[in-house]
């Protein structure tokens, strides 16, 4: 049956007569009446009936309520309810109303002419004519789960078909003026004033008198509304006067008369209204909360403290109030720009967390509120979206519809994470950030594990679906890292770490997340260590993540050596260690093994002899923490290198390093390159495939970075040149590069160049390429660095057979000058190379070197008496080679190992032989004197015995 209209009798359609008759019945508050408080549906009908001069159509069928049957039965008990439940009696379905006498002030008829079209099918028309953006309620209702109610029953139309007549306006203005000058004592007077003001507001678009009147009396209007709200019972959110205040403010806002912002008194009115609709304990309770948590984000203007309260009754009443506020907003909200949610993401997350509340009543109230919040969001997002991007909105609507087709909205309170799926498509980057931060706040609720579970599910679901639309990721990471320490549930910890994994696996955020995680103290605490160790990312992303982490360390090696090591180098090294321990990025570790190994070896080189005081630690990072003296950059690098070898199955290489004290060599300043050489040879011997990968990696890297970077790379590279694969390298990457190092100012590079040439000479086909370097190698025989000279001699021994005659004679002259060198090994191997040179002389060239051979006889004979047995033995061997070259047969006394001073007869035989053979060919005295000054005592004695002259004795 049609509902009765306000007024005493029927009125013809289109009537413009204003009735100011008031109901005789007075409004009762829920406390006094002992009955259900009128719902917002009742307030809606009050508005609709007084705004229509036509007969109100029958009430539509009740909307299907998705809450549990028991919950509905509990709410249907009428006055038998407990006092605690009474304030929420009218918060459920649309039929929780209270009948009253009514008065009608003619207004526009109920119709959809002024509504906004939101039909999904109409989006196709937008492509043809983007300017025609109309929204009808059928567009939203095309999405499953949205209430099937017309705009006349849902979003109250705030436009009208027939404007109010001038006579009505003239009567309304004086009546309102009277209220400005008087007092509103009774409820009927208050309702009459509010309804008259609401009706008058509809003439603003076309009546200048009305516009002038209202805008000149805004201060009076705000003052009266403020007084009306103050006079209402604090906990009676559903009183008729309070609801009429809401509707009047909405009507005026639709006509661009905003009463809740723009000045101090309006802001005060807004604050008061917010307080009035909460229907919760007094501010004293909030003050107590603030005393418990001084830094908490509590504000008397917001519901958050109660919605997040640990007390079930407070949370339940807050959820019920919020549900009704959202319901009222969905039915009476004026959808016109610049209206928009300031913290939609926060509100969605808050309601979603409540949908997972352990208290069923709270979860069901939150689910109802979320239901209306989705309704509001759909329309607001449509009217506020950029018309040029209507296709993106269309896709969002389609996705929302598909999700809701999979499950009913009633599942919101049983599966809260699905709220994140549905709302995600409509949240912009700021709102996504609000959602995440609010959800992370839910992790602090340790008293309710289910709230932590819901927060974890919501977070992982939103991040997974929103993909790369987030901003302020560092702030999100900061809160996540802070929350890890208070999350004890393994499932929730897993979800939070998976959230980090999702962020870090997306290229847009990889560096951002890594940078933030590297800004924590090392060694990482157990929570950060667990995060690094348990990262779970899809296989294609593992290499990218590990590579970006590795690059953080590599970039520190590409800059000139600084006074202090960059902190990120130490942090990245420790992070790599934790990743290797966790072994979740195993495939990427194998794939990037060459880069990882070389970078860690270079980090070891940079870390030698450093302490944490030599690291540029960011200010405040270790506030209140003591750094152990055992924690050094070197220990992080060594442990990461060891773990890398073990995780990549290089167990034999690891054993070789352990057996030969390779780690100690790597840690030494003077022997670091020996440790590098040991590891390179072990890898080449036991795992040549990995060794070859490292070699190819090093080819383009040898000339990059600072000296320590180059030295470590070169040290590894030259050992790998032993491999047959080295023959495939173009000369520019092998021989030419080694030639450059031969002329390097740092003797370490000269050593490495000679070591590399020595290894290349293992491949016979490389000899001809290296032959061109002989002049440079010969110059190194005059170096003061013993190791350089010895390596040069070693290479020349391999090349002596292919030298041309000129090079050969030049080398023999240089070697002759090294006879008697104070460095025993240089002395010995110079004779060795001299003997090899003599043997390699061709028959046709013998005459050209005969004099050099003759000149070497006396020195070789004298040094056969050297106190160093190796030198003496080598002298006798080379002396034999020279004698054979000259076709001499040496007396057996020459090979006597006893000192000459105890065998005078043998000395005489030797002197007689050489005196006879060298007569007229060699100046024996001159040759003896040449080596006498620098010779050791045994050689000097031999020289005296050999010459036997008074002139020689004067030098003793």
Coordinates of C-alpha atoms in Angstrom, one line a residue, residues 181-553:
X181 CA 15.6 35.9 15.4
X182 CA 13.9 33.5 17.8
X183 CA 14.6 30.3 19.5
X184 CA 13.8 26.7 18.4
X185 CA 12.5 25.0 21.5
X186 CA 10.3 22.1 20.4
X187 CA 11.2 19.3 18.0
X188 CA 8.5 20.3 15.5
X189 CA 9.9 23.8 15.3
X190 CA 13.3 22.4 14.7
X191 CA 12.1 20.1 12.0
X192 CA 10.1 22.8 10.3
X193 CA 13.1 25.1 10.2
X194 CA 15.4 22.4 8.8
X195 CA 12.9 21.3 6.1
X196 CA 12.1 24.8 5.1
X197 CA 15.8 25.6 4.7
X198 CA 16.3 22.4 2.7
X199 CA 13.5 23.2 0.4
X200 CA 14.6 26.8 0.0
X201 CA 18.1 25.6 -1.0
X202 CA 16.7 24.0 -4.1
X203 CA 15.8 27.5 -5.6
X204 CA 19.4 28.7 -5.4
X205 CA 20.2 27.9 -9.1
X206 CA 17.5 30.2 -10.4
X207 CA 16.4 32.6 -7.7
X208 CA 18.7 35.5 -6.9
X209 CA 16.7 36.5 -3.8
X210 CA 17.2 33.0 -2.3
X211 CA 20.9 33.1 -3.2
X212 CA 21.4 36.5 -1.6
X213 CA 19.4 35.5 1.5
X214 CA 21.2 32.2 2.2
X215 CA 24.7 33.4 1.4
X216 CA 24.2 36.5 3.6
X217 CA 23.0 34.3 6.5
X218 CA 25.5 31.4 6.3
X219 CA 26.9 32.4 9.7
X220 CA 23.4 32.3 11.2
X221 CA 22.7 28.9 9.6
X222 CA 25.9 27.4 10.9
X223 CA 25.2 28.8 14.3
X224 CA 21.7 27.4 14.5
X225 CA 22.8 24.0 13.2
X226 CA 25.6 23.9 15.7
X227 CA 23.1 24.7 18.5
X228 CA 20.6 22.0 17.3
X229 CA 23.3 19.3 17.3
X230 CA 24.5 20.4 20.7
X231 CA 21.0 20.1 22.1
X232 CA 20.5 16.6 20.9
X233 CA 21.3 13.7 23.2
X234 CA 25.0 12.7 22.8
X235 CA 24.4 9.1 22.0
X236 CA 21.2 9.5 19.9
X237 CA 22.5 9.4 16.4
X238 CA 19.2 8.4 15.0
X239 CA 17.0 11.2 16.3
X240 CA 14.8 13.0 13.6
X241 CA 16.4 16.4 14.2
X242 CA 19.9 15.1 13.9
X243 CA 19.0 13.3 10.7
X244 CA 17.4 16.3 9.3
X245 CA 20.5 18.3 10.0
X246 CA 22.5 15.8 7.9
X247 CA 20.1 16.0 5.1
X248 CA 19.9 19.8 5.1
X249 CA 23.7 20.1 5.0
X250 CA 23.7 17.6 2.1
X251 CA 21.0 19.6 0.2
X252 CA 22.9 22.9 0.7
X253 CA 26.2 21.3 -0.3
X254 CA 24.7 20.1 -3.6
X255 CA 24.0 23.8 -4.4
X256 CA 27.6 24.7 -3.6
X257 CA 26.8 26.0 -0.1
X258 CA 29.3 24.2 2.1
X259 CA 28.7 24.4 5.8
X260 CA 31.4 22.1 7.0
X261 CA 34.6 23.8 5.8
X262 CA 35.9 27.2 4.8
X263 CA 36.0 28.9 8.2
X264 CA 36.6 28.2 11.8
X265 CA 33.0 28.1 12.8
X266 CA 32.2 25.7 10.0
X267 CA 35.1 23.4 11.0
X268 CA 33.7 23.5 14.5
X269 CA 30.4 22.4 13.2
X270 CA 32.0 19.5 11.3
X271 CA 33.9 18.4 14.4
X272 CA 30.7 18.5 16.4
X273 CA 28.8 16.5 13.9
X274 CA 31.5 13.9 13.8
X275 CA 31.3 13.6 17.5
X276 CA 27.6 13.3 17.5
X277 CA 27.4 10.4 15.0
X278 CA 30.0 8.2 16.8
X279 CA 27.7 7.3 19.6
X280 CA 30.6 6.0 21.7
X281 CA 32.0 6.6 25.2
X282 CA 32.8 10.1 26.2
X283 CA 36.1 11.9 25.3
X284 CA 37.3 10.8 28.7
X285 CA 37.7 7.3 27.4
X286 CA 39.7 8.7 24.5
X287 CA 41.9 10.7 26.9
X288 CA 42.7 7.5 28.7
X289 CA 43.7 5.9 25.4
X290 CA 45.9 8.8 24.8
X291 CA 47.5 8.4 28.2
X292 CA 48.2 4.8 27.5
X293 CA 49.6 5.5 24.0
X294 CA 50.8 9.1 24.0
X295 CA 52.1 8.9 20.4
X296 CA 49.0 7.2 19.0
X297 CA 47.1 8.9 16.2
X298 CA 44.0 9.5 18.3
X299 CA 41.8 12.5 17.7
X300 CA 38.4 13.2 19.1
X301 CA 37.1 13.9 15.6
X302 CA 37.7 10.4 14.3
X303 CA 36.4 6.9 14.9
X304 CA 39.8 5.2 14.5
X305 CA 40.6 4.8 18.2
X306 CA 37.3 3.0 18.9
X307 CA 37.3 1.1 15.6
X308 CA 40.8 -0.2 16.6
X309 CA 39.9 -0.5 20.3
X310 CA 40.9 -3.7 22.2
X311 CA 37.6 -3.7 23.9
X312 CA 34.9 -5.6 22.1
X313 CA 31.9 -3.4 23.1
X314 CA 33.6 -0.2 21.9
X315 CA 34.7 -1.8 18.7
X316 CA 31.2 -3.3 18.1
X317 CA 29.4 0.0 18.6
X318 CA 32.0 1.9 16.5
X319 CA 31.5 -0.6 13.6
X320 CA 27.8 -0.3 13.9
X321 CA 28.0 3.5 13.8
X322 CA 30.4 3.5 10.8
X323 CA 28.1 1.1 9.0
X324 CA 25.2 3.5 9.4
X325 CA 27.2 6.5 8.5
X326 CA 28.3 4.8 5.2
X327 CA 24.7 3.7 4.7
X328 CA 23.4 7.3 5.1
X329 CA 26.2 8.6 2.9
X330 CA 25.3 6.1 0.2
X331 CA 21.7 7.2 0.2
X332 CA 22.0 11.0 0.7
X333 CA 25.4 12.0 -0.4
X334 CA 25.6 14.8 -2.9
X335 CA 27.7 13.5 -5.8
X336 CA 29.2 16.6 -7.2
X337 CA 32.8 17.8 -7.5
X338 CA 35.0 18.6 -5.6
X339 CA 33.5 16.0 -3.3
X340 CA 35.9 13.1 -2.8
X341 CA 37.3 10.9 -0.1
X342 CA 40.4 12.2 1.5
X343 CA 41.4 8.9 3.0
X344 CA 39.5 6.3 1.1
X345 CA 42.4 3.8 1.3
X346 CA 42.6 4.1 5.1
X347 CA 38.8 3.6 5.4
X348 CA 38.7 0.6 3.2
X349 CA 41.6 -1.0 5.1
X350 CA 40.0 -0.2 8.4
X351 CA 36.7 -1.8 7.4
X352 CA 38.5 -4.8 5.9
X353 CA 40.4 -5.4 9.1
X354 CA 37.1 -5.2 11.0
X355 CA 35.5 -7.7 8.6
X356 CA 38.1 -10.2 10.0
X357 CA 37.3 -9.3 13.6
X358 CA 37.1 -12.2 16.0
X359 CA 33.8 -10.8 17.3
X360 CA 31.1 -11.9 14.8
X361 CA 28.9 -8.9 15.4
X362 CA 31.8 -6.5 14.6
X363 CA 32.6 -8.5 11.4
X364 CA 29.0 -8.4 10.2
X365 CA 28.6 -4.7 10.9
X366 CA 31.8 -4.0 9.1
X367 CA 30.7 -6.2 6.1
X368 CA 27.5 -4.1 5.9
X369 CA 29.5 -0.9 6.0
X370 CA 31.9 -2.2 3.4
X371 CA 28.9 -3.0 1.2
X372 CA 27.8 0.6 1.2
X373 CA 31.3 1.9 0.9
X374 CA 31.7 0.0 -2.3
X375 CA 28.5 1.6 -3.5
X376 CA 29.8 5.1 -2.8
X377 CA 33.2 4.4 -4.2
X378 CA 31.9 3.2 -7.5
X379 CA 29.9 6.4 -8.1
X380 CA 32.5 8.8 -6.8
X381 CA 35.3 7.2 -8.9
X382 CA 33.1 7.5 -11.9
X383 CA 32.3 11.2 -11.6
X384 CA 35.8 12.1 -10.6
X385 CA 37.8 10.2 -13.1
X386 CA 39.6 11.8 -16.0
X387 CA 37.3 11.7 -19.0
X388 CA 40.2 11.0 -21.3
X389 CA 40.9 7.8 -19.4
X390 CA 37.4 6.4 -19.4
X391 CA 38.7 3.1 -20.9
X392 CA 40.8 2.5 -17.8
X393 CA 37.7 3.0 -15.6
X394 CA 35.8 0.7 -17.8
X395 CA 38.4 -2.0 -17.3
X396 CA 38.3 -1.4 -13.6
X397 CA 34.5 -1.7 -13.5
X398 CA 34.8 -4.9 -15.6
X399 CA 37.4 -6.4 -13.2
X400 CA 35.2 -5.5 -10.2
X401 CA 32.2 -7.2 -11.8
X402 CA 34.2 -10.3 -12.6
X403 CA 35.4 -10.5 -9.0
X404 CA 32.0 -10.1 -7.5
X405 CA 30.6 -12.7 -9.9
X406 CA 33.0 -15.2 -8.3
X407 CA 31.8 -14.6 -4.8
X408 CA 29.0 -12.7 -3.1
X409 CA 29.6 -9.5 -1.1
X410 CA 28.4 -11.5 1.9
X411 CA 31.8 -13.2 1.8
X412 CA 33.4 -9.9 2.9
X413 CA 33.2 -10.8 6.5
X414 CA 34.3 -14.4 6.0
X415 CA 37.1 -13.7 3.6
X416 CA 38.3 -10.1 4.3
X417 CA 41.2 -10.3 1.8
X418 CA 38.7 -10.3 -1.0
X419 CA 37.9 -6.7 -0.1
X420 CA 41.4 -5.8 -1.2
X421 CA 40.7 -7.5 -4.6
X422 CA 37.5 -5.7 -5.2
X423 CA 38.5 -2.2 -4.0
X424 CA 42.1 -2.3 -5.4
X425 CA 40.9 -1.5 -8.9
X426 CA 39.5 1.8 -7.8
X427 CA 42.3 3.0 -5.5
X428 CA 44.9 5.5 -6.8
X429 CA 48.5 5.5 -5.6
X430 CA 47.8 7.6 -2.6
X431 CA 44.9 5.5 -1.5
X432 CA 46.9 2.3 -2.0
X433 CA 49.5 3.8 0.3
X434 CA 46.9 4.6 2.9
X435 CA 45.5 1.1 2.6
X436 CA 48.9 -0.5 3.2
X437 CA 49.9 1.7 6.1
X438 CA 46.6 1.1 7.8
X439 CA 46.9 -2.6 7.3
X440 CA 50.4 -2.5 8.7
X441 CA 49.0 -0.8 11.8
X442 CA 46.7 -3.9 12.1
X443 CA 49.9 -5.9 12.7
X444 CA 50.4 -4.2 16.0
X445 CA 47.2 -5.9 17.4
X446 CA 49.0 -8.7 19.2
X447 CA 45.9 -9.3 21.4
X448 CA 43.9 -10.5 18.5
X449 CA 45.9 -12.9 16.3
X450 CA 43.1 -13.1 13.8
X451 CA 43.5 -9.3 13.1
X452 CA 47.1 -9.9 12.4
X453 CA 46.1 -12.7 10.0
X454 CA 43.6 -10.5 8.3
X455 CA 46.2 -7.8 7.9
X456 CA 48.7 -10.2 6.4
X457 CA 46.1 -11.5 3.9
X458 CA 45.0 -8.0 3.0
X459 CA 48.5 -6.8 2.5
X460 CA 49.7 -9.6 0.3
X461 CA 46.5 -9.6 -1.7
X462 CA 46.6 -5.8 -2.4
X463 CA 50.3 -5.8 -3.3
X464 CA 49.8 -8.8 -5.6
X465 CA 46.9 -7.2 -7.4
X466 CA 48.0 -3.6 -7.5
X467 CA 51.3 -4.5 -9.2
X468 CA 53.3 -1.3 -9.9
X469 CA 50.9 1.4 -8.8
X470 CA 52.4 2.1 -5.5
X471 CA 54.3 5.2 -4.3
X472 CA 56.2 5.8 -1.1
X473 CA 57.6 2.3 -1.1
X474 CA 60.5 3.2 1.2
X475 CA 58.0 4.3 3.9
X476 CA 56.1 1.1 3.5
X477 CA 59.4 -0.9 3.8
X478 CA 60.3 1.1 6.9
X479 CA 57.1 0.1 8.6
X480 CA 57.3 -3.5 7.5
X481 CA 60.8 -3.9 8.9
X482 CA 59.6 -2.3 12.2
X483 CA 56.6 -4.7 12.5
X484 CA 58.6 -7.9 11.9
X485 CA 59.8 -7.9 15.5
X486 CA 56.2 -8.0 16.9
X487 CA 54.8 -10.7 14.6
X488 CA 55.1 -14.1 16.2
X489 CA 52.7 -16.1 14.0
X490 CA 54.7 -18.0 11.3
X491 CA 51.9 -17.6 8.7
X492 CA 51.7 -13.8 9.1
X493 CA 55.5 -13.5 9.0
X494 CA 55.5 -15.5 5.8
X495 CA 52.9 -13.2 4.3
X496 CA 54.7 -10.0 5.3
X497 CA 58.0 -11.4 3.9
X498 CA 56.2 -12.4 0.7
X499 CA 54.9 -8.8 0.5
X500 CA 58.5 -7.6 0.5
X501 CA 59.3 -10.3 -2.1
X502 CA 56.5 -9.0 -4.4
X503 CA 57.8 -5.4 -4.1
X504 CA 61.4 -6.4 -4.7
X505 CA 60.6 -8.6 -7.7
X506 CA 59.0 -5.8 -9.6
X507 CA 61.7 -3.9 -11.5
X508 CA 60.1 -0.5 -10.6
X509 CA 60.7 -1.1 -6.9
X510 CA 63.7 -3.5 -6.8
X511 CA 66.3 -0.8 -6.2
X512 CA 64.1 1.1 -3.9
X513 CA 63.5 -1.9 -1.6
X514 CA 67.2 -3.0 -1.7
X515 CA 68.3 0.5 -0.9
X516 CA 66.0 0.6 2.1
X517 CA 67.0 -2.8 3.4
X518 CA 70.7 -1.9 3.1
X519 CA 70.2 1.0 5.5
X520 CA 70.0 -1.2 8.5
X521 CA 72.8 -2.0 11.0
X522 CA 75.1 -5.0 10.2
X523 CA 75.2 -7.7 11.0
X524 CA 71.5 -7.9 10.4
X525 CA 69.3 -8.8 13.3
X526 CA 67.4 -12.1 13.1
X527 CA 64.3 -10.5 11.6
X528 CA 66.2 -8.8 8.7
X529 CA 68.3 -11.9 8.2
X530 CA 65.1 -14.0 8.0
X531 CA 63.8 -11.6 5.4
X532 CA 66.9 -11.9 3.2
X533 CA 67.0 -15.6 3.6
X534 CA 63.3 -16.4 2.9
X535 CA 62.7 -14.1 -0.1
X536 CA 60.3 -15.9 -2.4
X537 CA 60.2 -14.7 -6.0
X538 CA 59.4 -16.3 -9.3
X539 CA 62.3 -17.8 -11.1
X540 CA 62.6 -15.1 -13.9
X541 CA 62.9 -12.4 -11.2
X542 CA 65.6 -14.1 -9.1
X543 CA 68.4 -13.2 -11.4
X544 CA 67.3 -9.6 -11.6
X545 CA 67.1 -9.2 -7.9
X546 CA 70.4 -10.8 -7.2
X547 CA 72.0 -8.7 -10.0
X548 CA 70.7 -5.4 -8.6
X549 CA 72.0 -6.3 -5.1
X550 CA 75.3 -7.2 -6.6
X551 CA 75.4 -4.0 -8.5
X552 CA 75.2 -2.0 -5.3
X553 CA 78.4 -3.6 -4.3

